[in-house]
PDB file of C-alpha atoms in Angstrom:
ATOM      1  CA  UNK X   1      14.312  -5.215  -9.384  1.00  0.00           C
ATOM      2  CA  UNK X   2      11.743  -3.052  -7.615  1.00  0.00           C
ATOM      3  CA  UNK X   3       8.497  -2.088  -9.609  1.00  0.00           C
ATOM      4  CA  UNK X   4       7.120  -0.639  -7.165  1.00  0.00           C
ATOM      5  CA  UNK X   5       8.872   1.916  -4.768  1.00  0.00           C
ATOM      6  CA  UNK X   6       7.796   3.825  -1.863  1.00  0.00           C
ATOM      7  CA  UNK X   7      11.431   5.383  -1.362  1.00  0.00           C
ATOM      8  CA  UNK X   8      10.335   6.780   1.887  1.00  0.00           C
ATOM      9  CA  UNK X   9      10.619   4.699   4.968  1.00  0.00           C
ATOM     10  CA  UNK X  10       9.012   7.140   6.937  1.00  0.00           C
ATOM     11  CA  UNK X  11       7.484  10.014   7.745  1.00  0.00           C
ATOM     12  CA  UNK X  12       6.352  12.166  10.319  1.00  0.00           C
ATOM     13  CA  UNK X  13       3.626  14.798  10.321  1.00  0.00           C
ATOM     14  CA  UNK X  14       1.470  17.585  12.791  1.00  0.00           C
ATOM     15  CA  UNK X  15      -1.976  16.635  13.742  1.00  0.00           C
ATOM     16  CA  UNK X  16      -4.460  18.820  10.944  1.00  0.00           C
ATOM     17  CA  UNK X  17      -2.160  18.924   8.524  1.00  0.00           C
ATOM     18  CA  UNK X  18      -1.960  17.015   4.915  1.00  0.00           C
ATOM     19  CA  UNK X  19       0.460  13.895   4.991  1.00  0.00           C
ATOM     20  CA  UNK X  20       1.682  13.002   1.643  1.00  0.00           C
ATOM     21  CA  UNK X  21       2.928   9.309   0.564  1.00  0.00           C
ATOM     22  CA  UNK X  22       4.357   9.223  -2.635  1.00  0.00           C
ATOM     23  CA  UNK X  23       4.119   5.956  -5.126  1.00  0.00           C
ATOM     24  CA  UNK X  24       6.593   4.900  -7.855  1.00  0.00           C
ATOM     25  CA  UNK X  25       6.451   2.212 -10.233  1.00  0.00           C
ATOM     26  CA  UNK X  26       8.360   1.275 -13.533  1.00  0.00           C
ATOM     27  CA  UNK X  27       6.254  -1.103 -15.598  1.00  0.00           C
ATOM     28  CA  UNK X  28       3.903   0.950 -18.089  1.00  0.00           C
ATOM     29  CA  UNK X  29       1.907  -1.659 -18.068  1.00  0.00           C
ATOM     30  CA  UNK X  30       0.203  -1.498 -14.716  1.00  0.00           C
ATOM     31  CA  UNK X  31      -3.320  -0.459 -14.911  1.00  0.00           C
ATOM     32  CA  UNK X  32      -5.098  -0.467 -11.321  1.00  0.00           C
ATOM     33  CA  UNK X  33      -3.739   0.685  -7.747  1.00  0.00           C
ATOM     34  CA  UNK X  34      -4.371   0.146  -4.259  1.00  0.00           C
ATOM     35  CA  UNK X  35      -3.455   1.761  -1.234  1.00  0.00           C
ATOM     36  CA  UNK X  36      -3.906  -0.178   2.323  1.00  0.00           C
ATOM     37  CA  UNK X  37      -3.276   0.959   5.437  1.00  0.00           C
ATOM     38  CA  UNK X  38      -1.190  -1.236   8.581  1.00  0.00           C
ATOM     39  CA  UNK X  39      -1.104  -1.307  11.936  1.00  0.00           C
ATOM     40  CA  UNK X  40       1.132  -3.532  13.815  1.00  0.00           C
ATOM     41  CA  UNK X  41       0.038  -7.362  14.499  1.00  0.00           C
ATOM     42  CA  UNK X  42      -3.124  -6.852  11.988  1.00  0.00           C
ATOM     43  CA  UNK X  43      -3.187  -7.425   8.427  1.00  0.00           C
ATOM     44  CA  UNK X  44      -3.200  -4.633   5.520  1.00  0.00           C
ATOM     45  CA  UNK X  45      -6.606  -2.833   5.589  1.00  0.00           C
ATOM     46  CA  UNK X  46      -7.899  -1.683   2.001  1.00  0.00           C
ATOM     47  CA  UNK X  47      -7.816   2.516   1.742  1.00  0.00           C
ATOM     48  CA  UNK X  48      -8.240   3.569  -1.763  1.00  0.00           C
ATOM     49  CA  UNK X  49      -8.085   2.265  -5.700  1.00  0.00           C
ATOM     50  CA  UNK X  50      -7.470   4.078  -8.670  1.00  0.00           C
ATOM     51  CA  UNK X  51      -7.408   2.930 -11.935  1.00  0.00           C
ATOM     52  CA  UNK X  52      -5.600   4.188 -15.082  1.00  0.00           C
ATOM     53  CA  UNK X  53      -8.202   5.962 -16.764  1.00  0.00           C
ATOM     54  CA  UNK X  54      -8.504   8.040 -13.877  1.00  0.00           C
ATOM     55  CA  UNK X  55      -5.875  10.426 -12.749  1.00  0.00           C
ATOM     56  CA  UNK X  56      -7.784  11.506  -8.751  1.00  0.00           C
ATOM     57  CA  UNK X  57     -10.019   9.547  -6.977  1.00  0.00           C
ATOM     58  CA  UNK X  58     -11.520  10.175  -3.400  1.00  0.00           C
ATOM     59  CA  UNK X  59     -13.008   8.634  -0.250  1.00  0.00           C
ATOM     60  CA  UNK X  60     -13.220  10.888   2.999  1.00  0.00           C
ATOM     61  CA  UNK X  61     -10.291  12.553   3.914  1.00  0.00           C
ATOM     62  CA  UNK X  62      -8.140  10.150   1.860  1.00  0.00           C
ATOM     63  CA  UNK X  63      -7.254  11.282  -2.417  1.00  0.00           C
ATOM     64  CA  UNK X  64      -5.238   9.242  -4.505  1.00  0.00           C
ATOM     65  CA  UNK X  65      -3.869  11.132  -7.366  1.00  0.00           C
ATOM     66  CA  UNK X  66      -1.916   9.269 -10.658  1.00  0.00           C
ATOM     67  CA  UNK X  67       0.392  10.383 -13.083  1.00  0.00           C
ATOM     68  CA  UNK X  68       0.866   8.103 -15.514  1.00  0.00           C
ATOM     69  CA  UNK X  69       3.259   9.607 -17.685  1.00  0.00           C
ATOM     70  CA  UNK X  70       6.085   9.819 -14.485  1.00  0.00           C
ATOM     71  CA  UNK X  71       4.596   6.612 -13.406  1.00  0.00           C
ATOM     72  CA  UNK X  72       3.924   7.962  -9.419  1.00  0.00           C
ATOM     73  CA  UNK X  73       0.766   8.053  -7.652  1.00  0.00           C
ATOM     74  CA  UNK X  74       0.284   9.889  -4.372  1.00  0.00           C
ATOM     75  CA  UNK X  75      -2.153   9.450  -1.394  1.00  0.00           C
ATOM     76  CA  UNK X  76      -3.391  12.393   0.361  1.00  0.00           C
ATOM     77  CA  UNK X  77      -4.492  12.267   3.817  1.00  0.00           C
ATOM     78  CA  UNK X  78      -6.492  15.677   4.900  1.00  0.00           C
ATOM     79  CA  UNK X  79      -6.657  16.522   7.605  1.00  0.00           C
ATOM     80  CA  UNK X  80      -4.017  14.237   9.764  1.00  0.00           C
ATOM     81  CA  UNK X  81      -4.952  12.801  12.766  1.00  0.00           C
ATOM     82  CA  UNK X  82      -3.140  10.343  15.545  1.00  0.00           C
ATOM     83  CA  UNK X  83      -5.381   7.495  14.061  1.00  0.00           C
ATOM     84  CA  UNK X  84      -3.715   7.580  10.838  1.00  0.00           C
ATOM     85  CA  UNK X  85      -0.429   6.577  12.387  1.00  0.00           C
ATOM     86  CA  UNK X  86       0.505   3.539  10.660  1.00  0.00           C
ATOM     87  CA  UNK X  87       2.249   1.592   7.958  1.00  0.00           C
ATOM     88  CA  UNK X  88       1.084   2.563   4.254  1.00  0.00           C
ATOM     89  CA  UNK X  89       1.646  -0.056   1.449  1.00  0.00           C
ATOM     90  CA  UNK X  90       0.841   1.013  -2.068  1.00  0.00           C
ATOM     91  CA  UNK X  91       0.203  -2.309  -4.731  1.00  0.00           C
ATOM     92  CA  UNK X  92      -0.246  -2.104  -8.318  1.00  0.00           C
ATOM     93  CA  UNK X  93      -1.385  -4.751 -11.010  1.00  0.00           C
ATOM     94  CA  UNK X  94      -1.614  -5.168 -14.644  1.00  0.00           C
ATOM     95  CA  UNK X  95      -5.082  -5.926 -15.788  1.00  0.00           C
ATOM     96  CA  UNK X  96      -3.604  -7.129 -19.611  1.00  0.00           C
ATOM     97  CA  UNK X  97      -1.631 -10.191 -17.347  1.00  0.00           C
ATOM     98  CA  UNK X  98      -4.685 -12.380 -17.290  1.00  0.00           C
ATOM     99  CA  UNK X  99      -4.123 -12.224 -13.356  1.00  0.00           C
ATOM    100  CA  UNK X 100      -4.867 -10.952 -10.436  1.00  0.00           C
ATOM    101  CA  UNK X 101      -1.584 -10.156  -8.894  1.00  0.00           C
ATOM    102  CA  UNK X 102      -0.256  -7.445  -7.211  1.00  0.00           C
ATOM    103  CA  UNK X 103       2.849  -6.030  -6.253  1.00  0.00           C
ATOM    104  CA  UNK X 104       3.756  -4.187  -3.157  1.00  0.00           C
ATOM    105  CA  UNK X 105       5.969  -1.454  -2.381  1.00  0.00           C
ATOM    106  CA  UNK X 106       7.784  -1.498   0.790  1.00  0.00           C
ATOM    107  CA  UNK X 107       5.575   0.753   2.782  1.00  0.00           C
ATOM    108  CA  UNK X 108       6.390   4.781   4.150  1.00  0.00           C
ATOM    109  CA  UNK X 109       6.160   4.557   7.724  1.00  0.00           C
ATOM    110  CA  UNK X 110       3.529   7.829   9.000  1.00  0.00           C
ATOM    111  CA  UNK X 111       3.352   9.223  12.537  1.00  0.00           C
ATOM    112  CA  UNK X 112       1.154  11.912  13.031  1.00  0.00           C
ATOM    113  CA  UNK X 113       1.750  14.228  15.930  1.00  0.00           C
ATOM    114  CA  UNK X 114      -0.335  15.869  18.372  1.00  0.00           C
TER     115      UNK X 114
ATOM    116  CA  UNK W   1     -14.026  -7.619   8.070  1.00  0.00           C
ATOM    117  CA  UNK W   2     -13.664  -9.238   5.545  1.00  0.00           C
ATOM    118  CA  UNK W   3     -14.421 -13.119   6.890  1.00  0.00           C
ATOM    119  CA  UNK W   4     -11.004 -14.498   6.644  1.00  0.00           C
ATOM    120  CA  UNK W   5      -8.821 -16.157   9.378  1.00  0.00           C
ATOM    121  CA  UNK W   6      -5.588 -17.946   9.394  1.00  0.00           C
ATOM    122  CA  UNK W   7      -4.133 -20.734  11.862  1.00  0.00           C
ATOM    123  CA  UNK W   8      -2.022 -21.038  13.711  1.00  0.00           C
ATOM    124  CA  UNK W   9      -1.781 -17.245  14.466  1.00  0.00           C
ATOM    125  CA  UNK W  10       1.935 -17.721  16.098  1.00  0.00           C
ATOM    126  CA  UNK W  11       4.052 -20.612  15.322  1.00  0.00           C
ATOM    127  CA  UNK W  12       7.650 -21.317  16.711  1.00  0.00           C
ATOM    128  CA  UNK W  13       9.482 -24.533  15.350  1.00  0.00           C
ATOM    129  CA  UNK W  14      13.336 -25.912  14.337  1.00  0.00           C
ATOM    130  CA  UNK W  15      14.493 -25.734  11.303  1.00  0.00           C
ATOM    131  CA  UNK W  16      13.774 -28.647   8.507  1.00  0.00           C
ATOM    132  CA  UNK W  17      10.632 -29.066  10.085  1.00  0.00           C
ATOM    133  CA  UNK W  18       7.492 -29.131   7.866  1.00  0.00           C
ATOM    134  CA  UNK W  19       4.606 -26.430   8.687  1.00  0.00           C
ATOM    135  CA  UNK W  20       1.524 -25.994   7.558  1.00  0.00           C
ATOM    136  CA  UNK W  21      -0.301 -22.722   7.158  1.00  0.00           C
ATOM    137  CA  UNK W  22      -4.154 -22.473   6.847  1.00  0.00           C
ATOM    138  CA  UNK W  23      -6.410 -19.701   5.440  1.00  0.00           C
ATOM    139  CA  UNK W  24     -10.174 -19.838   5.944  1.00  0.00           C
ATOM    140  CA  UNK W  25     -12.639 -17.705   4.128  1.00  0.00           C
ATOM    141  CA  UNK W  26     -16.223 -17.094   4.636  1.00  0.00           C
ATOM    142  CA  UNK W  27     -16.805 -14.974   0.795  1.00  0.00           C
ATOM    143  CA  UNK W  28     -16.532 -17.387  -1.643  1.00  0.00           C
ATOM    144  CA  UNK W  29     -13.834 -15.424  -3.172  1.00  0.00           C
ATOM    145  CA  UNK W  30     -12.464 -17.277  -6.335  1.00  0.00           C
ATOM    146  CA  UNK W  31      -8.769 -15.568  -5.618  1.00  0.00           C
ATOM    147  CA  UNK W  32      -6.551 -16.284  -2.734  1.00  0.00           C
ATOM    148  CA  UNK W  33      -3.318 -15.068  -2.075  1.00  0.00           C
ATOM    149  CA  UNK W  34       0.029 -16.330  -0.003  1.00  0.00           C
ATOM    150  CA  UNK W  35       2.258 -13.335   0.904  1.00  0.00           C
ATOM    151  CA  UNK W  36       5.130 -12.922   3.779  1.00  0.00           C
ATOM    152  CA  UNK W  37       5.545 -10.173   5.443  1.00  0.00           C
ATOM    153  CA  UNK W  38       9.718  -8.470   5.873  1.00  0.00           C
ATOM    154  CA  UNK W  39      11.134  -5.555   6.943  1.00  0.00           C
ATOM    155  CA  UNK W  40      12.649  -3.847   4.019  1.00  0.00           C
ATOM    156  CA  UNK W  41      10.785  -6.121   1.568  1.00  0.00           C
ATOM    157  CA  UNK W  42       6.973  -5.291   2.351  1.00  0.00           C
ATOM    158  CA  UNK W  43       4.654  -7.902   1.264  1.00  0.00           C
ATOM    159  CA  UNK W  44       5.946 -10.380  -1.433  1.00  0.00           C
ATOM    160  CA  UNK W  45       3.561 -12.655  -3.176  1.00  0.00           C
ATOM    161  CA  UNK W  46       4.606 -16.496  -2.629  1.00  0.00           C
ATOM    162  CA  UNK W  47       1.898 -18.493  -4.502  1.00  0.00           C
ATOM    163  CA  UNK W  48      -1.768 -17.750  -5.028  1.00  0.00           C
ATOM    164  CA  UNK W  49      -5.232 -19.983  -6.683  1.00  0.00           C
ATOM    165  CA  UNK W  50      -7.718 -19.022  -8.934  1.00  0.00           C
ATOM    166  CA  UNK W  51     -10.155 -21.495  -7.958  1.00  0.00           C
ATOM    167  CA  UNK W  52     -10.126 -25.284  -6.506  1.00  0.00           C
ATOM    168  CA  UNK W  53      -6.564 -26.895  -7.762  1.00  0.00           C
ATOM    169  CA  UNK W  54      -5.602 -23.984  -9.604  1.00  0.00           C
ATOM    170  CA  UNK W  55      -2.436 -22.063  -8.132  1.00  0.00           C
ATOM    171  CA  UNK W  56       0.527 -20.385  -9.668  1.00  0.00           C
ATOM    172  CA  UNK W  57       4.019 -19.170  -8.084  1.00  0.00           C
ATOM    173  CA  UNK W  58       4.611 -15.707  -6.818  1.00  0.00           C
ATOM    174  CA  UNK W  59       7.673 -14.047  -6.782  1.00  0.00           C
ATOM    175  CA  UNK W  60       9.317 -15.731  -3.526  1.00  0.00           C
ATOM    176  CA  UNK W  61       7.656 -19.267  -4.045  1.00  0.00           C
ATOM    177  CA  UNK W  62      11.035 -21.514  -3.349  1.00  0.00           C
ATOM    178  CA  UNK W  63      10.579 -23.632  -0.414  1.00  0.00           C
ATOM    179  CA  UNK W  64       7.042 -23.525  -0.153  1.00  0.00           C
ATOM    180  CA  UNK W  65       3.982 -24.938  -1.905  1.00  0.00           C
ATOM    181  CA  UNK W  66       0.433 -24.824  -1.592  1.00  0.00           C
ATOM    182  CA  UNK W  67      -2.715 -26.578  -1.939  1.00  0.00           C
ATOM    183  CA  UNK W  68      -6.440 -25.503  -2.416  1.00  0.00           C
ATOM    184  CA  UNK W  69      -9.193 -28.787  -2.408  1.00  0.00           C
ATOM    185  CA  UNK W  70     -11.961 -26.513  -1.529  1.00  0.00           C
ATOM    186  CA  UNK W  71     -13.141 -22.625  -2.571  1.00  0.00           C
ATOM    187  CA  UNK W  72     -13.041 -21.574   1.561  1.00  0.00           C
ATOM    188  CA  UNK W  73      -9.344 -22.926   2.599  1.00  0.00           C
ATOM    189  CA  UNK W  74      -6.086 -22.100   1.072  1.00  0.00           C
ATOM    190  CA  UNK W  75      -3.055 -23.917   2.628  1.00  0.00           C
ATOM    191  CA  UNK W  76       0.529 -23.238   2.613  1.00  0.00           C
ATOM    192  CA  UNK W  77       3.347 -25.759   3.542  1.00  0.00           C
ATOM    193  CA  UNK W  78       6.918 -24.853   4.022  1.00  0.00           C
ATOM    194  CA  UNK W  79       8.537 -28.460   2.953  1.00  0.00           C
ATOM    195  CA  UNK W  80      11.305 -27.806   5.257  1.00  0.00           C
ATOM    196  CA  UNK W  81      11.929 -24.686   6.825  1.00  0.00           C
ATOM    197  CA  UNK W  82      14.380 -22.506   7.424  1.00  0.00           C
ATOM    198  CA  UNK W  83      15.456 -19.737   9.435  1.00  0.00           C
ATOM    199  CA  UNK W  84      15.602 -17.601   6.362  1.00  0.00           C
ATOM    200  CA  UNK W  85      11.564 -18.636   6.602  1.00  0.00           C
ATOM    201  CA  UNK W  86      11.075 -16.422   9.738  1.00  0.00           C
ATOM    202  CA  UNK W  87       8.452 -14.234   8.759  1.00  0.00           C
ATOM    203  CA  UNK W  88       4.591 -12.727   9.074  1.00  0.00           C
ATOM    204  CA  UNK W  89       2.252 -14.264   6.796  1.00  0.00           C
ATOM    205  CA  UNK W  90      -0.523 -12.920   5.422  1.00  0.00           C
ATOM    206  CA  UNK W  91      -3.941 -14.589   3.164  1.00  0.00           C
ATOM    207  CA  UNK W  92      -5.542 -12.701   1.086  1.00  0.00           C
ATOM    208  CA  UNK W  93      -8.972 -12.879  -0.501  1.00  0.00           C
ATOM    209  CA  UNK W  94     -10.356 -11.136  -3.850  1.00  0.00           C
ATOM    210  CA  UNK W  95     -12.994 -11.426  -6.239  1.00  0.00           C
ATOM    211  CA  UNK W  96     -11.517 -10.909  -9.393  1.00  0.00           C
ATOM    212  CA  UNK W  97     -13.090  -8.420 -10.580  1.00  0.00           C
ATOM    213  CA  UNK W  98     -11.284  -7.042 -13.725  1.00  0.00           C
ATOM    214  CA  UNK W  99     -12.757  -3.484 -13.144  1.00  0.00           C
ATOM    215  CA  UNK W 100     -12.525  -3.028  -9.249  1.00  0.00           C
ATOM    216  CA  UNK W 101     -10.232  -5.905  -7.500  1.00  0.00           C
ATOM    217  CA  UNK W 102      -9.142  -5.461  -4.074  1.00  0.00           C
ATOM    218  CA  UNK W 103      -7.829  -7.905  -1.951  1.00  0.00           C
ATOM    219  CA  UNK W 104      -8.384  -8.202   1.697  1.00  0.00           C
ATOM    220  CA  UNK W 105      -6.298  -9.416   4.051  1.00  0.00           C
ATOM    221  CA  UNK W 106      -6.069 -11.952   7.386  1.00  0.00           C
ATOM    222  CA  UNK W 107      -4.801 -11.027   9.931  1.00  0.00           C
ATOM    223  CA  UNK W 108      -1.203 -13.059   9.872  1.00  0.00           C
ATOM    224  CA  UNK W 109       0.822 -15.612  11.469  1.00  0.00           C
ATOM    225  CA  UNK W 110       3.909 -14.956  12.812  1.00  0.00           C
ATOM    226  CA  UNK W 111       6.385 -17.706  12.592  1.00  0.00           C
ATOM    227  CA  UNK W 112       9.655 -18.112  13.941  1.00  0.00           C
ATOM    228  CA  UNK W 113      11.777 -21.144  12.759  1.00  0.00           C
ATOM    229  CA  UNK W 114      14.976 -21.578  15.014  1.00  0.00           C
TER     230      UNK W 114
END
């Protein structure tokens, strides 16, 4: 069973504008999130964290935002731009475990337009 | 970057071969982290170590085992692989740092088992 879904494969948006990529995960338990960033034949590049006792958190043009109580974090990307084309993984973990594992969603797919 | 490389970058071989997979890292990072890399599936976790001779299964760990004698190299060996096997792999490093882990990745091998 999935814990954590991304249940859109893709997603396409204009140049300037604010891409959203939305985050859902079932165990309460998971404490700490990351969002990374792919482009094709390189490894997953690290974007953002948020922990749970935090509900925004921001870096640049990039905001991750949690709700805990419908267990679904979003990242924000404002403004858009051809760069941010790529493959967007978000990964969550459960501090309480004793490790440090994460698991992955199955990434949304973002093309931004020009 | 984060001062991690894997080898061989691309690998083709036949099926009930064995392969082995090397990570290097430069940090010192206590954690390191197996994953493969599917569409559909994003990144699943196959085994990772907590330090020299310490590893634990991931969620996709049949078929595969790994070995750690020393902090900088993390290897992975497919006993016999299959074409089921065919994937991207991906090291990761971390820290373990209860209040602000992130992994970083390397930047894959593709293998291809015919």
């Amino acid at each position: 069973d999935q814990q954590v879904k991304q249940n859109s494969p893709s997603l396409s948006v204009q140049e300037g504008r604010i891409s959203i990529l939305n985050c859902d995960y079932t165990n309460s338990m998971f404490d700490y999130f990351l969002w990374y960033k792919k482009y094709p034949a390189e490894g997953p590049t690290f974007l953002i964290s948020i922990s749970s006792i935090k509900d925004k958190n921001e870096d640049g043009r990039f905001t991750v935002f949690l709700n805990k109580s419908a267990k679904h974090l979003s990242l924000h990307i404002v403004p858009s731009q051809p760069g941010d084309s790529a493959v967007y993984f978000c990964a969550a973990s459960a501090s309480t475990s004793g490790t440090y594992k994460y698991i992955f969603g199955t990434g949304t797919r973002l093309k931004v337009l020009a | 970057d984060a001062g991690i490389t894997q080898s061989p970058r691309h690998k083709v071989t036949e099926t009930g071969t064995p392969v082995t997979l090397r990570c290097h890292q430069t940090e010192n990072h206590r954690y390191m982290y197996w994953y493969r890399q599917d569409p559909g599936h994003g990144l699943r976790l196959i085994h990772y170590s907590y330090g020299v001779k310490d590893t634990d299964k991931g969620e996709v760990s049949d078929g595969y085992s790994v070995s750690r004698s020393k902090t900088e190299d993390f290897l992975l060996t497919l006993e016999s692989a299959t074409s089921s096997q065919t994937s991207v792999y991906f090291c990761a490093i971390s820290e373990g740092d209860r209040f602000a882990d992130t992994q970083y990745f390397g930047p894959g091998t593709r293998l291809t088992v015919l």
